[in-house]
Amino acid sequence: MKVYGIKNCNTVSKTITWLNENNIEFEFHDYKKSGISESKLKEWADQVGWEALINKRGTTWKKLDAETQISIVSPETAFAVIVQKTSLIKRPILETSKGILLGFEESVYRKELIG
């Protein structure tokens, strides 16, 4: 399993703590440091839709100028901005053998990762 996020994000920290407490092995990808490719974004969007990947409640979204926010109307326009501002991606994203999980929801994690 691979966990994508930003190390200093509280939700990512909760996720990592939960995974460790439940002895679930994972690899961590910090997209703030390592970036993210458009092909990876497309792969995720094919599973959950491109809109679900954008964290519109975060400060990065709120700091975007209105023109940029309005211009994000398709996967292509979204990915162009996200690749430059990776903090726009909802966090964390877990790639599992069953697909991806967005955000931290303990009940979903228990069901999907423990069974």
PDB file of C-alpha atoms in Angstrom:
ATOM      1  CA  MET A   1       0.000   0.000   0.000  1.00  0.00           C
ATOM      2  CA  LYS A   2       1.134   3.513  -0.694  1.00  0.00           C
ATOM      3  CA  VAL A   3       0.093   6.619   1.231  1.00  0.00           C
ATOM      4  CA  TYR A   4       0.265   9.980  -0.537  1.00  0.00           C
ATOM      5  CA  GLY A   5       0.221  13.221   1.376  1.00  0.00           C
ATOM      6  CA  ILE A   6       2.245  15.920   3.090  1.00  0.00           C
ATOM      7  CA  LYS A   7       4.196  15.080   6.238  1.00  0.00           C
ATOM      8  CA  ASN A   8       3.088  18.146   8.235  1.00  0.00           C
ATOM      9  CA  CYS A   9      -0.645  17.648   7.536  1.00  0.00           C
ATOM     10  CA  ASN A  10      -2.638  16.713  10.659  1.00  0.00           C
ATOM     11  CA  THR A  11      -4.902  14.341   8.742  1.00  0.00           C
ATOM     12  CA  VAL A  12      -1.915  12.572   7.195  1.00  0.00           C
ATOM     13  CA  SER A  13      -0.347  12.285  10.666  1.00  0.00           C
ATOM     14  CA  LYS A  14      -3.564  10.717  12.017  1.00  0.00           C
ATOM     15  CA  THR A  15      -3.564   8.268   9.120  1.00  0.00           C
ATOM     16  CA  ILE A  16       0.066   7.258   9.628  1.00  0.00           C
ATOM     17  CA  THR A  17      -0.503   6.809  13.357  1.00  0.00           C
ATOM     18  CA  TRP A  18      -3.605   4.683  12.715  1.00  0.00           C
ATOM     19  CA  LEU A  19      -1.818   2.511  10.145  1.00  0.00           C
ATOM     20  CA  ASN A  20       1.131   1.981  12.487  1.00  0.00           C
ATOM     21  CA  GLU A  21      -1.143   1.157  15.448  1.00  0.00           C
ATOM     22  CA  ASN A  22      -2.904  -1.429  13.289  1.00  0.00           C
ATOM     23  CA  ASN A  23       0.362  -2.915  11.983  1.00  0.00           C
ATOM     24  CA  ILE A  24      -0.426  -2.075   8.374  1.00  0.00           C
ATOM     25  CA  GLU A  25       2.657  -1.693   6.225  1.00  0.00           C
ATOM     26  CA  PHE A  26       2.813   1.188   3.787  1.00  0.00           C
ATOM     27  CA  GLU A  27       5.158   3.325   1.749  1.00  0.00           C
ATOM     28  CA  PHE A  28       4.828   7.105   2.100  1.00  0.00           C
ATOM     29  CA  HIS A  29       5.014   9.530  -0.826  1.00  0.00           C
ATOM     30  CA  ASP A  30       5.301  13.191   0.160  1.00  0.00           C
ATOM     31  CA  TYR A  31       4.024  15.024  -2.892  1.00  0.00           C
ATOM     32  CA  LYS A  32       5.154  18.337  -1.458  1.00  0.00           C
ATOM     33  CA  LYS A  33       8.758  17.110  -1.740  1.00  0.00           C
ATOM     34  CA  SER A  34       8.505  14.559  -4.561  1.00  0.00           C
ATOM     35  CA  GLY A  35       5.721  16.090  -6.659  1.00  0.00           C
ATOM     36  CA  ILE A  36       2.966  14.220  -8.450  1.00  0.00           C
ATOM     37  CA  SER A  37       2.530  13.387 -12.116  1.00  0.00           C
ATOM     38  CA  GLU A  38      -0.465  14.140 -14.282  1.00  0.00           C
ATOM     39  CA  SER A  39      -0.622  10.441 -15.137  1.00  0.00           C
ATOM     40  CA  LYS A  40      -0.993   9.572 -11.414  1.00  0.00           C
ATOM     41  CA  LEU A  41      -3.709  12.225 -11.042  1.00  0.00           C
ATOM     42  CA  LYS A  42      -5.523  10.764 -14.057  1.00  0.00           C
ATOM     43  CA  GLU A  43      -5.255   7.266 -12.588  1.00  0.00           C
ATOM     44  CA  TRP A  44      -6.877   8.475  -9.372  1.00  0.00           C
ATOM     45  CA  ALA A  45      -9.485  10.560 -11.200  1.00  0.00           C
ATOM     46  CA  ASP A  46     -10.521   7.502 -13.200  1.00  0.00           C
ATOM     47  CA  GLN A  47     -11.467   5.898  -9.878  1.00  0.00           C
ATOM     48  CA  VAL A  48     -13.057   8.769  -7.935  1.00  0.00           C
ATOM     49  CA  GLY A  49     -13.500  11.673 -10.374  1.00  0.00           C
ATOM     50  CA  TRP A  50     -11.159  14.649 -10.685  1.00  0.00           C
ATOM     51  CA  GLU A  51     -13.320  16.915  -8.506  1.00  0.00           C
ATOM     52  CA  ALA A  52     -12.901  14.612  -5.499  1.00  0.00           C
ATOM     53  CA  LEU A  53      -9.120  15.080  -5.639  1.00  0.00           C
ATOM     54  CA  ILE A  54      -9.297  18.820  -4.943  1.00  0.00           C
ATOM     55  CA  ASN A  55      -9.373  20.035  -1.350  1.00  0.00           C
ATOM     56  CA  LYS A  56     -11.569  23.129  -1.648  1.00  0.00           C
ATOM     57  CA  ARG A  57     -11.669  23.625   2.125  1.00  0.00           C
ATOM     58  CA  GLY A  58      -7.919  24.116   2.479  1.00  0.00           C
ATOM     59  CA  THR A  59      -5.928  27.320   2.526  1.00  0.00           C
ATOM     60  CA  THR A  60      -4.213  26.579  -0.802  1.00  0.00           C
ATOM     61  CA  TRP A  61      -7.588  26.620  -2.596  1.00  0.00           C
ATOM     62  CA  LYS A  62      -8.708  29.724  -0.724  1.00  0.00           C
ATOM     63  CA  LYS A  63      -5.498  31.536  -1.663  1.00  0.00           C
ATOM     64  CA  LEU A  64      -6.003  30.877  -5.386  1.00  0.00           C
ATOM     65  CA  ASP A  65      -7.265  33.913  -7.222  1.00  0.00           C
ATOM     66  CA  ALA A  66     -10.886  33.754  -8.372  1.00  0.00           C
ATOM     67  CA  GLU A  67      -9.859  33.552 -12.034  1.00  0.00           C
ATOM     68  CA  THR A  68      -7.813  30.407 -11.394  1.00  0.00           C
ATOM     69  CA  GLN A  69     -10.580  28.825  -9.314  1.00  0.00           C
ATOM     70  CA  ILE A  70     -13.138  29.509 -12.043  1.00  0.00           C
ATOM     71  CA  SER A  71     -10.814  28.125 -14.735  1.00  0.00           C
ATOM     72  CA  ILE A  72     -10.736  24.664 -13.114  1.00  0.00           C
ATOM     73  CA  VAL A  73     -13.530  23.008 -15.062  1.00  0.00           C
ATOM     74  CA  SER A  74     -12.028  19.752 -16.350  1.00  0.00           C
ATOM     75  CA  PRO A  75      -9.402  17.177 -15.493  1.00  0.00           C
ATOM     76  CA  GLU A  76      -6.908  18.926 -17.768  1.00  0.00           C
ATOM     77  CA  THR A  77      -7.349  22.368 -16.208  1.00  0.00           C
ATOM     78  CA  ALA A  78      -7.384  20.894 -12.692  1.00  0.00           C
ATOM     79  CA  PHE A  79      -4.263  18.786 -13.182  1.00  0.00           C
ATOM     80  CA  ALA A  80      -2.304  21.710 -14.643  1.00  0.00           C
ATOM     81  CA  VAL A  81      -2.880  23.660 -11.405  1.00  0.00           C
ATOM     82  CA  ILE A  82      -2.508  20.672  -9.055  1.00  0.00           C
ATOM     83  CA  VAL A  83       0.893  19.672 -10.448  1.00  0.00           C
ATOM     84  CA  GLN A  84       2.128  23.180  -9.590  1.00  0.00           C
ATOM     85  CA  LYS A  85       0.309  23.397  -6.236  1.00  0.00           C
ATOM     86  CA  THR A  86       0.285  19.883  -4.823  1.00  0.00           C
ATOM     87  CA  SER A  87      -1.238  21.119  -1.552  1.00  0.00           C
ATOM     88  CA  LEU A  88      -4.542  21.285  -3.461  1.00  0.00           C
ATOM     89  CA  ILE A  89      -4.778  17.498  -3.388  1.00  0.00           C
ATOM     90  CA  LYS A  90      -7.124  16.064  -0.782  1.00  0.00           C
ATOM     91  CA  ARG A  91      -5.095  14.254   1.841  1.00  0.00           C
ATOM     92  CA  PRO A  92      -4.217  11.574   2.358  1.00  0.00           C
ATOM     93  CA  ILE A  93      -4.736   9.319  -0.616  1.00  0.00           C
ATOM     94  CA  LEU A  94      -4.199   5.636   0.057  1.00  0.00           C
ATOM     95  CA  GLU A  95      -3.565   3.323  -2.866  1.00  0.00           C
ATOM     96  CA  THR A  96      -4.719  -0.132  -1.839  1.00  0.00           C
ATOM     97  CA  SER A  97      -5.163  -3.396  -3.689  1.00  0.00           C
ATOM     98  CA  LYS A  98      -8.897  -2.574  -3.882  1.00  0.00           C
ATOM     99  CA  GLY A  99      -8.503   1.001  -5.171  1.00  0.00           C
ATOM    100  CA  ILE A 100      -7.909   4.357  -3.543  1.00  0.00           C
ATOM    101  CA  LEU A 101      -9.217   5.840  -0.320  1.00  0.00           C
ATOM    102  CA  LEU A 102      -9.481   9.617   0.126  1.00  0.00           C
ATOM    103  CA  GLY A 103      -9.067  11.337   3.465  1.00  0.00           C
ATOM    104  CA  PHE A 104      -9.105   9.752   6.902  1.00  0.00           C
ATOM    105  CA  GLU A 105     -12.195   7.897   8.065  1.00  0.00           C
ATOM    106  CA  GLU A 106     -11.428   5.262  10.658  1.00  0.00           C
ATOM    107  CA  SER A 107     -14.601   3.267   9.967  1.00  0.00           C
ATOM    108  CA  VAL A 108     -13.760   3.090   6.248  1.00  0.00           C
ATOM    109  CA  TYR A 109     -10.163   2.140   7.018  1.00  0.00           C
ATOM    110  CA  ARG A 110     -11.316  -0.629   9.365  1.00  0.00           C
ATOM    111  CA  LYS A 111     -13.665  -2.028   6.738  1.00  0.00           C
ATOM    112  CA  GLU A 112     -11.338  -1.700   3.752  1.00  0.00           C
ATOM    113  CA  LEU A 113      -7.933  -2.377   5.314  1.00  0.00           C
ATOM    114  CA  ILE A 114      -8.658  -4.777   8.172  1.00  0.00           C
ATOM    115  CA  GLY A 115     -11.830  -6.453   6.993  1.00  0.00           C
TER     116      GLY A 115
END
